[in-house]
Amino acid sequence: MQTLQIELGSLVLKNPFMAASGTFGFGEEYADIMDLKVLGALVVKGLTLKPQKGNKPPRVVETPAGMLNAIGLQNPGLDSFLARELPRLNQQGIPVIVNINGAEENDFVTLARELQEAPGILALELNVSCPNVKEGGMAFGTSPVVLSGLVEKVKRVCRMPLIVKLSPNVTDIGEIARAAERSGADILSLINTIKGMVIDTHTATPLLGNLTGGLSGPAIRPVAVRMVYEVFQATGLPLIGMGGVTSLQDALEFFMAGASAVAVGAGNFVAPDTIPRLIADLQSYLENKGLNSPAVLTGLAHGRY
Amino acid sequence: MFLTTAHVRKKETVAQNCFTLSLHEEKIASHCTPGQFVHVRLSAGYDPFLRRPFSIAAADPAEGVFRLLIQVVGEGTRLLQRIQEGQTLDCLGPLGSGFIPGEAPYFLVAGGIGAAPLIFLAQALSKQNQPVRYYYGTASAAERVSLHAWLPTAIEQIDATEDGSKGFSGRVTAAVNRDILQGKKPGQIMACGPQAMLQELVRLNAAWKVPMQFSLEERMACGTGACQGCAVEIAEETGATNFLRVCREGPVFEAHKVVEFHANASN
C-alpha cells in the first residue's frame, strides 16, 4: 500500500511537504485558492512573546532567481496568536507547527512553555537563524555553545517535538547540527535564508531599509542541498530540507541529500499552488517507480563515490 | 482572490513605452473593484523570480474582460511586452483593498502610469452619475496615453505636461491648485502617481483641507499579504503607527494616515 505519510521521529505528517515559516502567514492569505488541510504542515510566521512592528521598508527586493527579504519578524505576538490565529487554524483542521523567536533565552523558554498548553500544535520550530533582527535571531544559531545552552533550556519545558532551524551563515553547519543534536533537538530544519545585500547604484545606498536581508529562492538551492547533505552525515536526526524548492525535481534533490520532509518558501509567492502540485507529482513519481513511501528516498545520494 | 489563466484578447501600444492588455478572465472581471490589482507571473520559469503587480485599469463583467495599462520600466515589463494576442497570462487576483466612496465632486489626480486605477474609478463613478474631474499629468505629450477611448464623455479631463507640450504647462498638482483657487472645490481627491506628486498634494492640502485617498506602490513579493514585504507605515487614530501591507490593507490608503508624507512635510 502506497502512502505519502512520513515520520520525523515522533512527528508524523500525512505528506512530506510543508509551507516554510514566513511564506504562508497564518494561513489566512491562501485559503481562497487552496484547501490548507492538504499541507503536510503549515509552519506559521515567526512568533514572538510581544507584538513586533517589523523593519522599515523597503523590505523585499528581487534578485537573480530569488529575492532578499528583511521583514523583521513582524507578528501579532503570543496572546493574539492564541486568541485569534490558532483557534481558526484548529477549526479548519490545519496541521500547525509554530516557529518561535526571541531576543533572549527566556523569551524562547516562555514561548515554548505557554505553547505546550495550546491545542492542535504538532511541533515547535526554534528560529535561531533569522538574519533580519537586531537582537537574538541568528546570534543563537551561529555559535555551538550558545545554541546548546538555548536548546537545553527550551527542551526542559517542551514536551512536543522540537525542531531547530539552522542558519547557513556559518563556516561548518555540521558542527552546529551536532551541537543541536547533543542538547536535545528532535528534528533539524535547514536552511534559513543567506544573508545578502543589494545596492541601489543611483543613490549609492543599500536598497533594503534594514541594509541587509535574507536571500531565498532557486538561487540558494545548491547551497541548501549541500548543507542538507553535510548535516545528514553529521547527525542522526531527521531533517526538513528547504531552499528554492519549486518542483518535484527540486524536492527529490533534498530527499536524496538526506531530508525526510521538504518545505516550500519563496516559491509559494510565485506559484501559490506549489505544494498541492508537489503532493500530486510525488504520488505519481512513487507509483511509476513502484515505491511504497517517500521515506525510501531519504539519503539515497550518500555513499555513491 | 483567484489563481487563474487569462487570455490576451487584445494588445495595443498606447504611448512611448506603454501598452495595454485586454484580458479575458470572467472571475477577475466580475469581482474586481477600482483600486484593486492583479499579480502577474512573467513566465513559467523562476528568473525573473517574482510576479509583477498591475492596477486594474478597466473591467467589463458582461464581456468577462479586464484591462491593464503597463509601462515598460525594467526587465519584467520588457518580458511582458513580448506577449502576443491569443497567448495566456497566469494571474492572481483581484487583490488588495480599493477606493472607498467619498463626497462629490471627485477630483482624480493621475501622474504618469498612475492613470491606470483612476480610469477604472472614473468609469465606476460615472456610472453612478457622480461629477468627476480627471487630472492627468505627464512629463511630455509623448508619454501620454490617449484616455478618450477609456474615459466616459461626461468626465472632464484636464491635461498637464511639465514641458508644456500639451494642456496645462507645469505639474499636474499646480493645475489642481489653480482650479481650487478659482473656486472649484472637490469633496474628495483620489490620486495615484509618483511619490513627489503625492507629497506635493499633501503639502497643498494643508490649505485645501480635502479628504484624499492615495493608491500607493511598494516593492512586493507575494501580493496576498502572507510575506508582509510591501509595508507602509500608517498612523492609527491613537497616534501609534503600524506597518500595514500595500497588497492587503492597501494599495489605497487615506493620505493623512501615511506617515512618510507627513514626516517629510514637517521638515
XYZ file of C-alpha atoms in Angstrom:
572
model
C 0.000 0.000 0.000
C 1.455 3.314 -1.061
C 1.463 6.156 1.424
C 2.837 9.684 1.472
C 2.851 9.659 5.274
C 6.240 10.241 6.835
C 7.686 10.118 10.318
C 10.276 12.526 11.662
C 10.868 10.771 14.964
C 7.592 11.166 16.826
C 6.302 13.838 14.420
C 4.001 12.192 11.888
C 2.926 14.132 8.787
C 0.401 12.985 6.191
C 2.799 14.024 3.444
C 6.333 15.429 3.410
C 5.525 18.927 2.113
C 5.351 21.916 4.416
C 4.932 25.653 3.962
C 8.035 27.365 5.346
C 7.685 29.918 8.116
C 7.042 33.450 6.915
C 5.835 32.437 3.476
C 2.269 31.401 4.296
C 1.438 33.870 7.085
C -1.048 32.247 9.468
C -2.745 30.507 6.549
C -5.455 33.083 6.010
C -3.970 34.592 2.880
C -4.029 31.483 0.703
C -7.294 29.990 1.969
C -9.172 31.348 -1.098
C -7.168 29.332 -3.573
C -6.329 26.083 -1.804
C -7.512 23.698 0.884
C -4.919 24.219 3.609
C -5.709 20.814 5.091
C -3.698 19.195 2.282
C -0.436 20.638 3.669
C 1.864 18.193 5.459
C 2.231 21.091 7.892
C 1.905 24.834 7.947
C 4.806 26.459 9.761
C 3.309 29.767 10.799
C 5.008 33.163 10.643
C 7.754 33.599 13.260
C 6.134 34.285 16.627
C 7.494 36.413 19.474
C 6.154 36.979 23.002
C 5.137 40.584 22.311
C 3.844 42.029 19.033
C 6.655 43.079 16.681
C 6.379 46.043 14.364
C 8.945 44.794 11.864
C 11.596 46.620 9.854
C 11.193 49.826 7.916
C 10.650 49.424 4.156
C 11.793 48.557 1.578
C 11.636 45.031 2.964
C 11.934 42.951 -0.198
C 13.845 43.120 -3.440
C 14.067 40.737 -6.353
C 17.453 39.180 -7.151
C 18.540 36.725 -9.869
C 16.264 33.655 -9.471
C 15.357 34.759 -5.975
C 14.754 37.592 -3.576
C 16.071 39.264 -0.450
C 13.737 39.920 2.464
C 14.139 41.812 5.712
C 10.669 41.714 7.256
C 11.978 41.795 10.823
C 9.590 39.203 12.273
C 6.511 41.425 12.155
C 3.858 39.412 14.037
C 0.935 39.967 16.424
C 2.615 38.320 19.448
C 1.725 35.254 21.541
C -1.541 36.466 23.100
C -3.082 37.446 19.786
C -1.857 34.203 18.195
C -3.550 32.127 20.908
C -6.747 34.164 20.871
C -7.216 34.687 17.134
C -4.968 32.713 14.810
C -4.652 29.312 16.488
C -8.407 28.721 17.060
C -9.042 29.497 13.385
C -6.254 27.161 12.266
C -7.572 24.422 14.583
C -11.129 24.873 13.397
C -10.007 24.414 9.804
C -8.077 21.262 10.707
C -4.737 22.634 9.526
C -1.623 20.849 10.868
C 0.320 23.618 12.616
C 3.970 23.989 13.547
C 4.847 27.160 15.463
C 8.102 28.961 14.691
C 9.308 30.702 17.871
C 11.721 33.627 18.228
C 13.268 35.678 20.976
C 15.752 38.370 21.809
C 16.965 36.358 24.822
C 16.832 32.771 26.108
C 13.920 33.434 28.443
C 11.708 34.599 25.556
C 12.109 31.222 23.843
C 11.549 29.315 27.093
C 8.408 31.259 27.964
C 7.000 30.840 24.455
C 7.732 27.107 24.485
C 6.124 26.696 27.921
C 2.991 28.652 27.015
C 2.543 26.823 23.731
C 2.643 23.378 25.434
C -0.829 24.058 26.775
C -2.257 25.228 23.441
C -4.334 22.772 21.382
C -3.564 21.483 17.911
C 0.168 22.232 17.648
C 2.258 19.406 16.180
C 5.712 20.770 16.963
C 7.756 23.872 17.713
C 10.437 25.223 15.420
C 13.186 27.139 17.196
C 14.240 30.000 14.949
C 17.875 30.587 15.736
C 18.670 31.707 12.222
C 16.742 34.878 11.349
C 19.257 37.260 9.736
C 16.941 40.282 9.972
C 16.542 41.150 13.651
C 18.955 43.180 15.754
C 18.675 41.092 18.930
C 18.623 37.321 19.131
C 17.877 35.684 15.784
C 20.950 34.362 14.067
C 23.185 35.102 17.081
C 21.690 31.980 18.745
C 22.393 29.771 15.765
C 25.965 30.608 14.806
C 27.780 29.504 17.978
C 27.579 25.832 19.039
C 27.944 26.775 22.714
C 25.218 29.420 22.678
C 22.913 27.161 20.674
C 23.416 24.219 23.062
C 22.553 26.369 26.071
C 19.335 27.555 24.454
C 18.195 24.177 23.151
C 18.753 22.546 26.576
C 16.659 25.182 28.331
C 13.809 25.033 25.825
C 13.890 21.244 25.813
C 13.292 21.190 29.578
C 9.846 22.782 29.123
C 8.981 21.336 25.714
C 7.148 18.015 25.518
C 6.288 18.254 21.851
C 8.859 17.571 19.104
C 11.423 20.381 18.941
C 12.719 21.392 15.522
C 15.839 23.579 15.392
C 16.062 25.715 12.257
C 19.674 26.108 11.199
C 21.380 29.119 9.688
C 23.506 28.741 6.554
C 25.556 31.745 7.658
C 28.186 29.598 9.386
C 31.502 28.046 8.441
C 30.652 24.473 9.450
C 26.954 23.661 9.598
C 27.742 20.099 10.674
C 29.271 21.377 13.910
C 26.153 23.450 14.690
C 23.931 20.486 13.832
C 25.832 18.220 16.223
C 25.527 20.819 18.988
C 21.762 20.934 18.472
C 21.552 17.133 18.492
C 23.625 16.791 21.685
C 21.443 19.290 23.519
C 18.199 17.514 22.714
C 16.852 18.751 19.366
C 14.447 16.193 17.862
C 14.496 17.406 14.260
C 16.594 19.876 12.262
C 15.259 22.145 9.526
C 17.535 23.851 7.041
C 18.356 26.219 5.572
C 17.131 29.624 6.671
C 17.977 32.475 4.289
C 21.514 33.501 3.364
C 22.451 37.000 4.445
C 22.863 39.348 1.492
C 22.715 42.914 0.209
C 21.610 44.828 -2.883
C 22.861 48.358 -3.528
C 20.852 50.957 -5.419
C 23.566 52.387 -7.668
C 21.574 55.555 -8.452
C 21.617 56.607 -4.805
C 24.708 54.618 -3.716
C 22.608 53.231 -0.847
C 21.777 49.690 0.279
C 18.314 49.101 -1.114
C 16.695 47.448 1.892
C 15.640 49.574 4.854
C 17.449 47.074 7.076
C 20.548 47.337 4.814
C 20.873 43.535 4.645
C 18.314 40.815 4.088
C 17.959 37.071 3.689
C 18.327 35.522 0.239
C 15.837 32.842 -0.787
C 14.535 31.235 -3.961
C 16.109 28.872 -6.519
C 19.359 30.888 -6.361
C 20.192 29.275 -2.990
C 19.105 25.711 -3.767
C 22.565 24.213 -4.446
C 23.834 25.691 -1.167
C 20.848 24.265 0.705
C 21.173 20.805 -0.874
C 24.877 20.724 0.007
C 24.126 21.678 3.621
C 21.404 19.030 3.987
C 23.884 16.502 2.618
C 26.511 17.571 5.190
C 24.093 17.633 8.126
C 22.761 14.181 7.182
C 26.309 12.886 7.601
C 26.961 14.893 10.767
C 23.897 13.816 12.777
C 21.331 11.060 13.028
C 18.382 13.444 13.343
C 15.511 13.585 10.856
C 15.829 16.603 8.550
C 13.447 19.055 6.923
C 15.125 20.449 3.812
C 14.324 23.781 2.210
C 15.794 26.396 -0.064
C 14.437 27.253 -3.509
C 12.083 24.305 -3.940
C 9.667 24.873 -6.826
C 9.224 21.408 -8.353
C 9.293 17.701 -7.517
C 12.720 17.526 -9.148
C 13.967 20.072 -6.592
C 12.296 18.211 -3.725
C 13.884 14.917 -4.836
C 17.325 16.523 -4.538
C 16.583 17.350 -0.909
C 15.212 13.871 -0.142
C 18.238 12.258 -1.739
C 20.599 14.602 0.136
C 19.055 13.369 3.398
C 15.796 15.203 4.072
C 12.696 13.330 5.257
C 10.437 16.306 4.584
C 10.703 19.372 2.372
C 9.445 22.904 2.925
C 8.461 25.367 0.220
C 9.235 29.009 0.928
C 9.591 31.845 -1.549
C 8.307 29.542 -4.321
C 4.833 29.978 -2.801
C 4.939 33.669 -3.714
C 5.401 32.866 -7.389
C 3.177 29.782 -7.594
C 0.832 29.587 -4.578
C -0.296 26.129 -5.710
C 3.229 24.664 -5.479
C 2.552 22.364 -2.502
C -0.630 20.715 -3.874
C 1.262 20.221 -7.162
C 4.247 18.641 -5.345
C 1.924 16.256 -3.492
C 0.330 15.078 -6.748
C 3.696 14.818 -8.515
C 5.285 12.835 -5.689
C 2.349 10.425 -5.718
C 2.793 9.748 -9.458
C 6.554 9.507 -9.087
C 6.283 6.842 -6.366
C 3.683 4.922 -8.402
C 5.850 4.993 -11.526
C 8.883 3.821 -9.591
C 6.927 1.171 -7.707
C 7.864 2.688 -4.366
C 5.662 2.487 -1.263
C 6.821 5.560 0.642
C 8.866 8.735 0.209
C 10.953 7.580 3.180
C 12.948 5.266 0.891
C 14.283 8.311 -0.966
C 15.924 9.858 2.090
C 19.705 9.911 1.835
C 19.903 7.979 -1.456
C 22.669 10.256 -2.726
C 25.058 9.179 0.034
C 27.831 6.648 -0.346
C 27.847 6.945 -4.125
C 31.545 7.625 -4.619
C -8.831 36.064 -4.974
C -8.404 33.620 -7.828
C -5.305 31.897 -9.209
C -6.243 31.680 -12.838
C -5.270 31.868 -16.504
C -6.301 34.932 -18.512
C -6.362 35.041 -22.309
C -4.874 38.024 -24.095
C -7.708 39.324 -26.290
C -6.007 42.478 -27.424
C -2.644 44.168 -27.071
C -2.075 47.763 -28.130
C 0.808 50.198 -27.871
C -0.715 53.382 -26.485
C 2.264 55.649 -25.764
C 6.039 55.652 -25.672
C 6.973 52.508 -23.656
C 3.382 51.913 -22.715
C 0.927 49.212 -23.791
C -2.452 47.844 -22.790
C -3.627 44.274 -22.468
C -7.289 43.318 -22.642
C -7.519 40.068 -20.724
C -10.392 37.643 -20.789
C -10.946 36.100 -17.373
C -14.511 36.177 -16.125
C -13.928 35.668 -12.409
C -11.482 38.562 -12.110
C -13.520 40.815 -14.429
C -16.676 40.313 -12.391
C -15.163 40.542 -8.893
C -12.703 43.444 -9.151
C -13.339 46.945 -7.827
C -11.482 50.203 -8.607
C -8.097 50.365 -6.887
C -7.557 46.591 -6.852
C -4.736 44.917 -8.750
C -3.674 41.634 -10.311
C -0.346 39.907 -9.650
C 1.010 38.634 -12.956
C 3.504 35.847 -13.454
C 6.112 36.784 -16.060
C 6.942 33.301 -17.330
C 6.616 29.644 -16.454
C 10.152 29.803 -15.045
C 11.645 31.386 -11.935
C 14.056 34.003 -13.287
C 12.994 36.792 -13.128
C 11.539 35.432 -9.918
C 8.613 37.456 -8.614
C 5.200 38.263 -10.048
C 4.510 41.872 -11.005
C 1.527 43.821 -9.627
C -0.610 45.914 -12.014
C -3.616 48.043 -11.137
C -6.765 47.078 -12.968
C -7.443 49.922 -15.423
C -10.913 48.846 -16.548
C -13.306 45.928 -16.238
C -16.278 44.767 -18.254
C -18.013 41.975 -16.332
C -20.542 41.375 -19.137
C -17.692 40.615 -21.566
C -15.562 38.937 -18.898
C -12.697 41.247 -19.782
C -10.404 43.453 -17.710
C -7.637 45.752 -18.908
C -4.129 46.572 -17.749
C -2.089 49.633 -18.647
C 1.591 48.727 -18.483
C 4.643 50.953 -18.666
C 7.897 49.272 -19.626
C 10.335 50.175 -16.872
C 12.573 47.144 -16.382
C 13.340 43.536 -17.180
C 9.959 42.200 -16.029
C 7.786 44.576 -18.014
C 10.056 44.157 -21.060
C 9.418 40.409 -20.895
C 5.703 41.002 -20.553
C 5.742 43.287 -23.590
C 6.610 40.281 -25.757
C 3.261 38.609 -25.107
C 1.004 38.202 -28.145
C -2.745 38.229 -28.631
C -4.083 34.712 -28.145
C -1.498 33.785 -25.517
C -2.251 33.384 -21.821
C -1.104 35.032 -18.597
C -1.050 33.455 -15.131
C -2.914 35.969 -12.940
C -3.554 36.092 -9.192
C -6.348 38.462 -8.296
C -8.218 40.614 -7.822
C -6.066 41.674 -4.865
C -5.996 44.480 -2.327
C -8.476 46.998 -0.990
C -9.649 49.677 -3.404
C -11.016 53.213 -3.208
C -13.769 53.955 -0.705
C -16.590 56.276 -1.852
C -16.261 59.835 -0.592
C -18.110 63.056 -1.173
C -18.701 64.503 -4.652
C -17.374 66.226 -6.643
C -14.383 63.936 -7.161
C -11.003 65.170 -8.351
C -8.908 62.275 -9.651
C -5.228 63.162 -9.911
C -3.053 60.874 -12.054
C 0.684 61.109 -12.584
C 2.117 59.039 -15.444
C 1.214 55.353 -15.265
C -0.748 56.191 -12.086
C -3.566 56.896 -14.542
C -4.491 53.187 -14.567
C -6.505 52.671 -11.354
C -8.127 56.092 -11.711
C -9.536 55.212 -15.144
C -11.388 52.271 -13.584
C -12.513 54.537 -10.738
C -13.701 57.254 -13.157
C -15.754 54.681 -15.067
C -17.385 53.431 -11.870
C -18.136 56.931 -10.558
C -19.532 57.955 -13.926
C -21.981 55.028 -13.843
C -23.282 56.439 -10.569
C -23.607 59.897 -12.195
C -21.019 61.382 -9.846
C -19.295 64.572 -11.005
C -15.629 63.815 -11.759
C -12.668 65.900 -12.909
C -9.779 63.778 -14.141
C -6.358 65.454 -13.916
C -3.665 63.702 -15.902
C -0.044 64.780 -15.710
C 2.991 63.526 -17.632
C 6.451 64.916 -18.345
C 5.655 65.427 -22.016
C 2.962 64.750 -24.636
C 4.889 61.739 -25.989
C 4.379 59.844 -22.722
C 0.660 60.458 -22.651
C -1.907 57.751 -23.137
C -4.940 58.991 -25.025
C -7.641 58.470 -22.432
C -10.553 59.413 -24.695
C -11.230 55.786 -25.521
C -11.276 54.958 -21.791
C -12.960 57.838 -20.022
C -16.732 58.380 -20.250
C -17.559 61.604 -22.117
C -19.278 63.112 -19.079
C -15.942 63.306 -17.307
C -13.970 66.499 -17.611
C -10.323 65.748 -18.381
C -7.593 68.249 -17.547
C -4.194 67.580 -19.054
C -0.895 68.835 -17.725
C 2.617 68.363 -19.108
C 5.768 69.507 -17.402
C 7.292 70.678 -20.698
C 4.063 72.376 -21.776
C 3.681 70.234 -24.917
C 0.018 69.570 -24.091
C -2.567 71.197 -21.840
C -1.561 72.998 -18.654
C 2.136 73.795 -18.618
C 3.612 72.569 -15.352
C 2.944 69.936 -12.754
C -0.470 68.334 -12.525
C -0.665 69.355 -8.859
C -0.312 73.011 -9.919
C -3.249 72.534 -12.301
C -5.357 71.181 -9.427
C -4.301 74.084 -7.222
C -5.177 76.633 -9.937
C -8.706 75.233 -10.206
C -9.259 75.092 -6.460
C -8.024 78.688 -6.083
C -10.531 79.602 -8.822
C -13.334 78.201 -6.695
C -13.736 74.637 -7.981
C -13.938 72.764 -4.689
C -13.527 68.962 -4.601
C -15.358 66.879 -1.990
C -12.795 64.098 -2.372
C -9.409 63.718 -4.041
C -8.202 60.313 -5.252
C -4.632 60.154 -6.531
C -2.053 57.770 -7.921
C 1.373 58.699 -9.201
C 4.999 59.299 -8.275
C 5.950 59.904 -4.613
C 6.836 63.538 -5.387
C 3.346 64.173 -6.771
C 1.640 62.635 -3.744
C 3.936 64.558 -1.416
C 3.043 67.809 -3.202
C -0.670 67.028 -2.862
C -0.193 66.585 0.886
C 1.644 69.932 1.057
C -1.042 71.775 -0.918
C -3.850 70.100 1.001
C -2.790 71.980 4.142
C -4.733 74.850 2.519
C -7.433 72.842 0.680
C -8.382 70.545 3.585
C -9.989 67.919 1.372
C -10.128 64.169 2.219
C -7.619 62.360 -0.008
C -7.055 58.709 -0.834
C -3.794 57.583 -2.446
C -3.076 54.364 -4.289
C 0.491 53.503 -3.206
C 3.302 51.459 -4.631
C 5.882 49.432 -2.734
C 8.235 46.599 -3.624
C 6.071 43.496 -3.384
C 6.665 39.753 -3.213
C 3.591 37.545 -2.595
C 0.806 40.068 -3.314
C -1.553 38.285 -0.909
C -0.412 39.583 2.484
C 1.441 36.425 3.509
C 5.002 37.740 3.350
C 4.488 41.258 4.757
C 7.121 42.580 2.370
C 5.248 45.601 0.983
C 4.978 47.515 4.238
C 3.849 51.116 4.572
C 3.834 52.943 7.899
C 0.326 54.058 8.821
C -0.728 56.219 11.777
C -3.671 54.989 13.843
C -6.202 57.366 15.410
C -4.350 56.912 18.726
C -1.155 58.329 17.229
C 0.606 54.949 17.293
C 1.971 53.746 13.972
C 1.965 50.311 12.388
C 3.260 48.751 9.222
C 0.345 47.741 7.016
C 0.523 45.812 3.776
C 0.175 47.686 0.477
C -1.112 44.445 -1.078
C -3.789 43.708 1.512
C -4.918 46.721 3.591
C -3.886 48.856 0.567
C -2.908 49.774 -2.084
C -5.373 52.581 -1.338
C -4.851 54.457 1.945
C -6.211 57.681 3.382
C -3.486 60.245 2.740
C -3.454 61.756 6.223
C -2.548 58.377 7.755
C 0.525 57.733 5.590
C 3.410 58.588 7.906
C 6.136 59.236 5.345
C 4.292 62.103 3.644
C 3.750 63.889 6.932
C 7.249 63.247 8.247
C 8.603 64.870 5.078
C 6.072 67.711 5.139
C 7.110 68.869 8.603
C 10.804 69.161 7.662
